[in-house]
Amino acid sequence: MSDTQQKASENVVVSKVGVAAGYVDDRLASANFTKRLLDKVFPDHWSFMLGEIALYSFIILLLSGTYLTLWFNPSMTEVIYNGSYLPLKGVKMSEAYSSALNISFDVRGGMLMRQIHHWAALFFVAAVTVHLLRVFFTGAFRKPRELNWLIGTGLLTLAILEGFAGYSLPDDLLSGTGLRIAQGIMQAIPVVGTYVAMFVFGGEFPGTDFIPRLYSVHILLIPGILLGLITVHLIMVFYQKHTQFAGPGRTESNVVGYRLYPVYMAKAGGFFFIVFGVTSLIAGLVTINPIWLYGPYTPSQITAGSQPDWYIGWLDGAVRLTPNIEWNILSHTISWNLLIPALIIPGIMFTLLGVYPWIEAWITGDKREHHILDRPRNAPTRTALGVMALSFYLILWIAGGNDIMATAFNLSINTVIWTLRIALFAVPPLAFVLTKRICLGLQRRDKEKLLHGYETGRVLRLPHGEFIEIHEPVSFEERAVLLSKVDVPVMEITSGEDEHGVRNPKGRKAKIQAKLSGWFYTDNVSAPSEQELAEADEHFAHQLGAHERTAIDSH
Amino acid sequence: MNEIELGSTDPVGARDGKDLVSGVPVLPLPAHTPRRADIDPVAAKRAERQVALMFASSIALLIAFTVAYIKVPNTSLVSIPVIGTVGTNHVLLGLTLGLALFLIGTGAIHWAKKLMPDVEVTQERHSLSSSAAERAEVVEIFNRGAAESGFGEHKLIRRTLLGALALLPIPLVVLLRDLGPMPNTRLRNTIWKKDVHLVTDATYQKIKASDIPIGGLINAVPENLLEIEESEGNLNQRGKASIILVRMDPAEILGQQGENWDYEGILAFSKICTHVGCPISLYQQRTHHLLCPCHQSTFDLANKGNVIFGPAARRMPQLAITVDAEGYLVARGDFKEPVGPSFWERG
Ligand code: HEM
Ligand code: FES
């Protein structure tokens, strides 16, 4: 193509886009918005892809789930199975189970879609959880992003519920067992529990109403709310602009990265296909939830050693660890053995999770906006609290497999349960102390590196015979990161009495707050002063000189 | 290092090498170093070919997907090491679709990384809060509206409106009434009655006492279950009436829930765990322990079905049994306490 020809064809493309854009703009005045949208800069970091994985898994769930609805029949009416899976031919089962078998064995590609759907659900909750951890440990939830954190907590809750609902639909022996447990827990709610269970199940367990009801919850209600909340979540990220890690050229008042169009779009769009592709590959190769092996649900049968999907494990573990306390007061029953693990503990955990940004802001008295992310080590108390919570969660999760552990390590269930009960209270505080120490150690090392460089491992003999190890200054990028550590002043402790010696309640609150703030910050290693930095620079320059001299000497 | 002198080129939001907000030192953005594809047309051409190859492979795989869909029967199986025996059609669809999608993804990212600009762009953040004047204006508008509507003055209007709104949830709750029946005594009764035969689960055979050996275990249901299941169209009764029968040496029975509720060492217990209702399946005949696979509650059948371990708080209800004239096992009545998980009114 000649130059002029190419120019001409480019012009045609441009003007076509121009005409289309003009048409829309005449009706919506969209040019300004589109311009800002396409030009928007997004910072790059691998950990920012975690939220993306969650988003893409959600889209995969919508696509594969819609496909499944074309054949799935959410009915508990009994039928005799007559499909191509021979071992179950002639067996009585619900239409739900029979249609799930049909999708697996008689619809071409149906098995693949079922597997993609299930794997995507596992990845979805996993990505949401790890995304939450990255937001937590980097302090991305601080002002002005607290509201998005709250929405995120809602998303996590809904994601878990949605997964459980989906798991329960096919009416196989495993999913029915999960529902039986859920129903038993509903029944344990004081005062209204019996009614709740009766109304939700349309009578006694299992009844014939529940799966059709659950179906509309699973394919309409929860996904609808999720979709709405995810939209708001992303609009907020967009509107408030993404946070960024410290580095050269990064400040609290700017964003450094690539434009949405074309680079970020190509990368993010490409990444969507990678997530979808990997999910499909795994779905094609690794079987998950082989419902045909479990058989149809009946309330008088069970398979031993059955496990729920991973994100329910911690609840199951909590139920297993709680001692069998039940009260009987005036011929009414309070089942603490279920209320504590299934309602009270999750209630406390999710409430603390949701309000954490406000708790921390209150403790630290920090009212400023934050757009540069914390390195976890530079917020040791927060990091330690996070690891503490995480260890609590993990022990509950492990407890969900206590029978598997007992068999695997040839221990009695009793030993395993008591070990885990003790660990549940002993490990989190230990994790707190240990994490905080590690963080402070890392802070000290950072300061050391900034002032004395890093050890190169090269040893040098000075002219007078002394051996020294050469320290090199850290790289430019690393220096920018190390220098970004903010020294936070601990709040002044104001006395709890006013000048006339009268105790004032506000002062008392301030005192508690100041104490907590001290607890949050005091151990931090202070950032090097300007003078220290200048001396360090001079030292390096000097060492460089000595280094060169010795090099000459040894010739 | 320090090729670029501190403070020489302050990025947006910094002055004299210091962040204007946090005060920490900020180093300037280093000059962009061009990639090979930026300066070497051969490298650029190679990158272009690599991207196109990925997209082209994806096209081929999508065609292969369609061929596999049409040609490979849904019933054929293939055995793959490590993975095991799986449907051929399923694996081929998964592999071709997965790889096709994956290659579109890697192609796009390779394109972005090698050929699209990689110069980092700096954009300014704008304050997220409005000016004091704007805020004041909003408050003013709000107050004006409130004054115009007279919401504050017309107490009667305000109170009746709030009252009506407060009651609005009533229809929402009332409308849910028909979701299910009232509990009544549903959770207290099962279909066991005097003289109802115990039959084996699944095959519905009457059970002769003399056929059960010591140490034996049988899953059983009431004889009338099938009929009731058919007329009710659900599995509700099965969820309450299922039992297990065990036989032990009468000398080993330490206690029962009622005087002589066994028949010559044959004991009948509910199969539904008193914790949250899993059907119990694991019985250790040496210890007479019954273990629930859901959360490992353990019950001692030789001693009144008491809980000896685990999160269940209540013993396993026992069913009193005897035999009919021909020696077949029958119930002597319903359970004397509710079976299955606890509930508020249970007492
Ligand atoms: C359905 C689940 C979720 C989806 C699809 C989702 C998606 C995303 C995406 C794509 C981003 C931008 C990229 C990133 O920073 O990773 C983001 C940012 C964010 N998310 Fe989520 N997220 C979900 C759940 C959560 C949860 C559970 C939390 C915390 C409780 C949370 C809190 C945040 C916050 C505070 C930001 C802003 C981060 C920043 O600007 O640095 N999100 N989310
Ligand atoms: S249901 Fe039996 S132990 Fe929980």
mmCIF file of C-alpha atoms in Angstrom, chain A residues 244-492:
data_model
loop_
_atom_site.group_PDB
_atom_site.id
_atom_site.type_symbol
_atom_site.label_atom_id
_atom_site.label_comp_id
_atom_site.label_asym_id
_atom_site.label_seq_id
_atom_site.Cartn_x
_atom_site.Cartn_y
_atom_site.Cartn_z
ATOM 1 C CA GLN A 244 -0.691 2.551 43.697
ATOM 2 C CA PHE A 245 2.435 1.236 45.366
ATOM 3 C CA ALA A 246 5.246 3.635 46.174
ATOM 4 C CA GLY A 247 7.985 3.988 43.557
ATOM 5 C CA PRO A 248 9.799 6.559 41.464
ATOM 6 C CA GLY A 249 7.438 9.282 40.335
ATOM 7 C CA ARG A 250 4.545 8.047 42.523
ATOM 8 C CA THR A 251 2.940 10.499 44.913
ATOM 9 C CA GLU A 252 -0.249 10.725 46.933
ATOM 10 C CA SER A 253 -1.637 13.108 44.344
ATOM 11 C CA ASN A 254 -0.952 11.275 41.119
ATOM 12 C CA VAL A 255 -1.499 7.950 39.348
ATOM 13 C CA VAL A 256 1.279 6.461 37.271
ATOM 14 C CA GLY A 257 0.528 3.642 34.877
ATOM 15 C CA TYR A 258 -0.925 2.854 31.488
ATOM 16 C CA ARG A 259 -3.934 4.312 29.765
ATOM 17 C CA LEU A 260 -7.136 2.271 29.716
ATOM 18 C CA TYR A 261 -7.148 2.481 25.935
ATOM 19 C CA PRO A 262 -5.388 0.642 24.401
ATOM 20 C CA VAL A 263 -2.786 -0.895 26.720
ATOM 21 C CA TYR A 264 -4.804 -1.648 29.831
ATOM 22 C CA MET A 265 -7.780 -2.806 27.773
ATOM 23 C CA ALA A 266 -5.635 -5.226 25.788
ATOM 24 C CA LYS A 267 -3.991 -6.553 28.924
ATOM 25 C CA ALA A 268 -7.191 -6.865 30.946
ATOM 26 C CA GLY A 269 -9.175 -8.235 28.006
ATOM 27 C CA GLY A 270 -6.401 -10.705 27.277
ATOM 28 C CA PHE A 271 -6.328 -11.692 30.905
ATOM 29 C CA PHE A 272 -10.061 -12.441 30.818
ATOM 30 C CA PHE A 273 -9.432 -14.944 28.030
ATOM 31 C CA ILE A 274 -6.547 -16.465 29.958
ATOM 32 C CA VAL A 275 -8.699 -16.963 33.057
ATOM 33 C CA PHE A 276 -11.501 -18.429 30.921
ATOM 34 C CA GLY A 277 -9.035 -20.630 29.034
ATOM 35 C CA VAL A 278 -7.366 -21.977 32.165
ATOM 36 C CA THR A 279 -10.751 -22.640 33.762
ATOM 37 C CA SER A 280 -11.862 -24.575 30.657
ATOM 38 C CA LEU A 281 -8.642 -26.584 30.551
ATOM 39 C CA ILE A 282 -8.938 -27.560 34.198
ATOM 40 C CA ALA A 283 -12.634 -28.327 33.697
ATOM 41 C CA GLY A 284 -11.755 -30.592 30.775
ATOM 42 C CA LEU A 285 -9.043 -32.459 32.644
ATOM 43 C CA VAL A 286 -9.913 -32.585 36.347
ATOM 44 C CA THR A 287 -13.315 -33.850 37.424
ATOM 45 C CA ILE A 288 -14.998 -31.911 40.188
ATOM 46 C CA ASN A 289 -18.235 -32.887 41.945
ATOM 47 C CA PRO A 290 -18.937 -36.190 40.123
ATOM 48 C CA ILE A 291 -22.603 -36.264 41.180
ATOM 49 C CA TRP A 292 -23.187 -39.487 39.273
ATOM 50 C CA LEU A 293 -20.985 -41.335 41.778
ATOM 51 C CA TYR A 294 -22.893 -40.039 44.804
ATOM 52 C CA GLY A 295 -26.368 -41.194 43.779
ATOM 53 C CA PRO A 296 -29.700 -39.475 44.399
ATOM 54 C CA TYR A 297 -30.472 -37.856 47.731
ATOM 55 C CA THR A 298 -32.480 -39.698 50.336
ATOM 56 C CA PRO A 299 -32.599 -38.658 53.989
ATOM 57 C CA SER A 300 -31.678 -42.137 55.209
ATOM 58 C CA GLN A 301 -28.362 -42.486 53.404
ATOM 59 C CA ILE A 302 -24.968 -40.829 53.524
ATOM 60 C CA THR A 303 -21.467 -41.248 52.229
ATOM 61 C CA ALA A 304 -18.719 -41.305 54.825
ATOM 62 C CA GLY A 305 -15.980 -38.671 54.731
ATOM 63 C CA SER A 306 -17.997 -36.309 52.580
ATOM 64 C CA GLN A 307 -16.638 -32.773 52.283
ATOM 65 C CA PRO A 308 -18.314 -29.505 51.322
ATOM 66 C CA ASP A 309 -16.759 -27.069 48.833
ATOM 67 C CA TRP A 310 -13.683 -25.394 50.282
ATOM 68 C CA TYR A 311 -15.287 -22.090 51.263
ATOM 69 C CA ILE A 312 -17.788 -23.825 53.589
ATOM 70 C CA GLY A 313 -14.992 -25.748 55.326
ATOM 71 C CA TRP A 314 -14.427 -23.185 58.088
ATOM 72 C CA LEU A 315 -18.124 -23.222 59.083
ATOM 73 C CA ASP A 316 -18.142 -26.995 59.115
ATOM 74 C CA GLY A 317 -14.988 -26.895 61.229
ATOM 75 C CA ALA A 318 -16.550 -24.472 63.711
ATOM 76 C CA VAL A 319 -19.544 -26.804 64.045
ATOM 77 C CA ARG A 320 -17.212 -29.736 64.679
ATOM 78 C CA LEU A 321 -15.131 -27.962 67.326
ATOM 79 C CA THR A 322 -17.949 -26.536 69.444
ATOM 80 C CA PRO A 323 -18.659 -28.584 72.579
ATOM 81 C CA ASN A 324 -22.150 -30.043 72.960
ATOM 82 C CA ILE A 325 -23.711 -27.342 75.091
ATOM 83 C CA GLU A 326 -27.482 -27.198 75.038
ATOM 84 C CA TRP A 327 -29.728 -25.443 77.545
ATOM 85 C CA ASN A 328 -33.243 -26.332 78.484
ATOM 86 C CA ILE A 329 -35.055 -23.455 80.135
ATOM 87 C CA LEU A 330 -38.758 -23.617 80.939
ATOM 88 C CA SER A 331 -39.161 -26.373 78.376
ATOM 89 C CA HIS A 332 -37.473 -24.376 75.637
ATOM 90 C CA THR A 333 -34.244 -25.384 73.999
ATOM 91 C CA ILE A 334 -31.225 -23.239 73.231
ATOM 92 C CA SER A 335 -28.710 -25.147 71.132
ATOM 93 C CA TRP A 336 -25.461 -23.337 71.800
ATOM 94 C CA ASN A 337 -23.675 -26.168 70.004
ATOM 95 C CA LEU A 338 -25.147 -24.777 66.765
ATOM 96 C CA LEU A 339 -25.769 -21.127 67.561
ATOM 97 C CA ILE A 340 -22.142 -20.458 68.461
ATOM 98 C CA PRO A 341 -20.458 -21.964 65.395
ATOM 99 C CA ALA A 342 -23.093 -21.289 62.750
ATOM 100 C CA LEU A 343 -24.479 -17.894 63.724
ATOM 101 C CA ILE A 344 -22.483 -16.156 66.452
ATOM 102 C CA ILE A 345 -18.910 -16.787 65.246
ATOM 103 C CA PRO A 346 -19.637 -16.004 61.562
ATOM 104 C CA GLY A 347 -21.691 -12.996 62.664
ATOM 105 C CA ILE A 348 -18.805 -11.596 64.693
ATOM 106 C CA MET A 349 -16.241 -12.398 62.004
ATOM 107 C CA PHE A 350 -18.137 -10.687 59.199
ATOM 108 C CA THR A 351 -19.081 -7.694 61.346
ATOM 109 C CA LEU A 352 -15.464 -7.135 62.372
ATOM 110 C CA LEU A 353 -14.398 -7.557 58.766
ATOM 111 C CA GLY A 354 -16.930 -5.009 57.523
ATOM 112 C CA VAL A 355 -16.205 -2.326 60.118
ATOM 113 C CA TYR A 356 -12.439 -2.787 60.290
ATOM 114 C CA PRO A 357 -11.632 0.380 58.296
ATOM 115 C CA TRP A 358 -13.526 2.463 60.843
ATOM 116 C CA ILE A 359 -11.976 0.652 63.797
ATOM 117 C CA GLU A 360 -8.480 1.307 62.501
ATOM 118 C CA ALA A 361 -9.248 4.908 61.618
ATOM 119 C CA TRP A 362 -10.603 5.459 65.110
ATOM 120 C CA ILE A 363 -7.582 3.887 66.766
ATOM 121 C CA THR A 364 -5.068 5.797 64.697
ATOM 122 C CA GLY A 365 -7.078 9.003 64.504
ATOM 123 C CA ASP A 366 -6.067 9.080 60.855
ATOM 124 C CA LYS A 367 -8.434 11.225 58.836
ATOM 125 C CA ARG A 368 -6.292 11.750 55.745
ATOM 126 C CA GLU A 369 -6.841 10.260 52.322
ATOM 127 C CA HIS A 370 -4.466 7.488 51.273
ATOM 128 C CA HIS A 371 -3.636 6.653 47.696
ATOM 129 C CA ILE A 372 -0.169 5.176 48.147
ATOM 130 C CA LEU A 373 -0.436 1.635 49.454
ATOM 131 C CA ASP A 374 1.278 0.522 52.631
ATOM 132 C CA ARG A 375 3.893 -2.159 52.483
ATOM 133 C CA PRO A 376 2.532 -4.674 55.013
ATOM 134 C CA ARG A 377 5.708 -4.463 57.129
ATOM 135 C CA ASN A 378 5.260 -0.739 57.538
ATOM 136 C CA ALA A 379 1.903 -1.266 59.252
ATOM 137 C CA PRO A 380 3.008 -4.063 61.610
ATOM 138 C CA THR A 381 0.029 -4.006 63.958
ATOM 139 C CA ARG A 382 -2.475 -4.181 61.127
ATOM 140 C CA THR A 383 -0.499 -6.912 59.418
ATOM 141 C CA ALA A 384 -0.286 -8.837 62.677
ATOM 142 C CA LEU A 385 -4.024 -8.477 63.263
ATOM 143 C CA GLY A 386 -4.648 -9.746 59.749
ATOM 144 C CA VAL A 387 -2.419 -12.778 60.190
ATOM 145 C CA MET A 388 -4.060 -13.425 63.533
ATOM 146 C CA ALA A 389 -7.528 -13.435 61.970
ATOM 147 C CA LEU A 390 -6.274 -15.542 59.117
ATOM 148 C CA SER A 391 -4.818 -18.159 61.471
ATOM 149 C CA PHE A 392 -8.145 -18.344 63.315
ATOM 150 C CA TYR A 393 -9.919 -18.918 60.009
ATOM 151 C CA LEU A 394 -7.395 -21.524 58.902
ATOM 152 C CA ILE A 395 -7.694 -23.548 62.095
ATOM 153 C CA LEU A 396 -11.463 -23.647 61.703
ATOM 154 C CA TRP A 397 -10.946 -24.676 58.102
ATOM 155 C CA ILE A 398 -8.578 -27.473 59.082
ATOM 156 C CA ALA A 399 -11.078 -28.622 61.706
ATOM 157 C CA GLY A 400 -13.549 -29.165 58.851
ATOM 158 C CA GLY A 401 -11.358 -32.120 57.883
ATOM 159 C CA ASN A 402 -10.774 -33.499 61.387
ATOM 160 C CA ASP A 403 -11.921 -37.012 60.426
ATOM 161 C CA ILE A 404 -9.622 -37.021 57.404
ATOM 162 C CA MET A 405 -6.702 -35.920 59.576
ATOM 163 C CA ALA A 406 -7.470 -38.520 62.197
ATOM 164 C CA THR A 407 -7.371 -41.285 59.590
ATOM 165 C CA ALA A 408 -4.360 -39.879 57.774
ATOM 166 C CA PHE A 409 -2.219 -39.509 60.897
ATOM 167 C CA ASN A 410 -3.728 -42.461 62.726
ATOM 168 C CA LEU A 411 -4.916 -40.338 65.655
ATOM 169 C CA SER A 412 -8.141 -40.518 67.590
ATOM 170 C CA ILE A 413 -10.775 -37.956 66.645
ATOM 171 C CA ASN A 414 -10.730 -36.930 70.293
ATOM 172 C CA THR A 415 -7.035 -35.985 70.136
ATOM 173 C CA VAL A 416 -7.479 -34.072 66.908
ATOM 174 C CA ILE A 417 -10.454 -32.100 68.208
ATOM 175 C CA TRP A 418 -8.790 -31.182 71.494
ATOM 176 C CA THR A 419 -5.583 -30.157 69.739
ATOM 177 C CA LEU A 420 -7.526 -27.932 67.399
ATOM 178 C CA ARG A 421 -9.666 -26.476 70.193
ATOM 179 C CA ILE A 422 -6.528 -25.427 72.039
ATOM 180 C CA ALA A 423 -4.872 -24.218 68.839
ATOM 181 C CA LEU A 424 -7.894 -22.059 68.040
ATOM 182 C CA PHE A 425 -7.180 -19.957 71.108
ATOM 183 C CA ALA A 426 -3.404 -20.300 71.337
ATOM 184 C CA VAL A 427 -2.229 -19.877 67.752
ATOM 185 C CA PRO A 428 -3.807 -16.511 66.811
ATOM 186 C CA PRO A 429 -2.096 -14.530 69.627
ATOM 187 C CA LEU A 430 1.176 -16.257 68.804
ATOM 188 C CA ALA A 431 0.695 -15.424 65.149
ATOM 189 C CA PHE A 432 0.133 -11.806 66.164
ATOM 190 C CA VAL A 433 3.320 -11.513 68.166
ATOM 191 C CA LEU A 434 5.405 -13.345 65.623
ATOM 192 C CA THR A 435 4.119 -11.369 62.640
ATOM 193 C CA LYS A 436 4.697 -8.091 64.397
ATOM 194 C CA ARG A 437 8.266 -9.068 65.202
ATOM 195 C CA ILE A 438 8.958 -10.138 61.652
ATOM 196 C CA CYS A 439 7.548 -6.851 60.347
ATOM 197 C CA LEU A 440 9.688 -4.806 62.702
ATOM 198 C CA GLY A 441 12.737 -6.858 61.748
ATOM 199 C CA LEU A 442 12.043 -6.124 58.105
ATOM 200 C CA GLN A 443 11.668 -2.433 58.882
ATOM 201 C CA ARG A 444 15.054 -2.425 60.588
ATOM 202 C CA ARG A 445 16.587 -4.214 57.646
ATOM 203 C CA ASP A 446 15.041 -1.686 55.246
ATOM 204 C CA LYS A 447 16.560 1.193 57.171
ATOM 205 C CA GLU A 448 19.870 -0.600 57.301
ATOM 206 C CA LYS A 449 19.783 -1.095 53.543
ATOM 207 C CA LEU A 450 18.988 2.523 52.935
ATOM 208 C CA LEU A 451 21.850 3.732 55.165
ATOM 209 C CA HIS A 452 24.486 1.102 54.572
ATOM 210 C CA GLY A 453 23.502 -0.499 51.289
ATOM 211 C CA TYR A 454 23.047 -4.194 50.759
ATOM 212 C CA GLU A 455 25.726 -6.821 51.271
ATOM 213 C CA THR A 456 27.134 -7.831 47.947
ATOM 214 C CA GLY A 457 28.890 -10.950 49.252
ATOM 215 C CA ARG A 458 32.151 -9.708 47.766
ATOM 216 C CA VAL A 459 34.901 -9.440 50.346
ATOM 217 C CA LEU A 460 37.772 -7.063 49.946
ATOM 218 C CA ARG A 461 41.146 -6.871 51.613
ATOM 219 C CA LEU A 462 42.164 -3.354 52.499
ATOM 220 C CA PRO A 463 45.802 -2.294 52.107
ATOM 221 C CA HIS A 464 46.401 -2.568 55.862
ATOM 222 C CA GLY A 465 45.137 -6.130 55.852
ATOM 223 C CA GLU A 466 41.596 -5.660 57.135
ATOM 224 C CA PHE A 467 38.795 -7.554 55.349
ATOM 225 C CA ILE A 468 35.584 -5.762 54.547
ATOM 226 C CA GLU A 469 32.474 -6.803 52.714
ATOM 227 C CA ILE A 470 31.487 -4.421 49.983
ATOM 228 C CA HIS A 471 28.117 -2.794 50.512
ATOM 229 C CA GLU A 472 26.426 -1.389 47.453
ATOM 230 C CA PRO A 473 23.704 1.188 47.534
ATOM 231 C CA VAL A 474 20.275 -0.262 46.676
ATOM 232 C CA SER A 475 18.863 0.232 43.198
ATOM 233 C CA PHE A 476 17.059 3.394 42.235
ATOM 234 C CA GLU A 477 13.630 1.701 42.269
ATOM 235 C CA GLU A 478 14.213 0.082 45.629
ATOM 236 C CA ARG A 479 15.455 3.328 47.090
ATOM 237 C CA ALA A 480 12.278 5.054 45.979
ATOM 238 C CA VAL A 481 10.255 2.359 47.738
ATOM 239 C CA LEU A 482 12.332 2.381 50.927
ATOM 240 C CA LEU A 483 12.217 6.155 51.176
ATOM 241 C CA SER A 484 8.424 6.116 51.018
ATOM 242 C CA LYS A 485 7.974 4.889 54.573
ATOM 243 C CA VAL A 486 5.821 7.365 56.451
ATOM 244 C CA ASP A 487 6.524 8.134 60.092
ATOM 245 C CA VAL A 488 3.205 8.321 61.845
ATOM 246 C CA PRO A 489 3.141 10.395 65.015
ATOM 247 C CA VAL A 490 1.509 8.664 67.969
ATOM 248 C CA MET A 491 -1.447 10.590 69.332
ATOM 249 C CA GLU A 492 -0.772 12.714 72.391
#
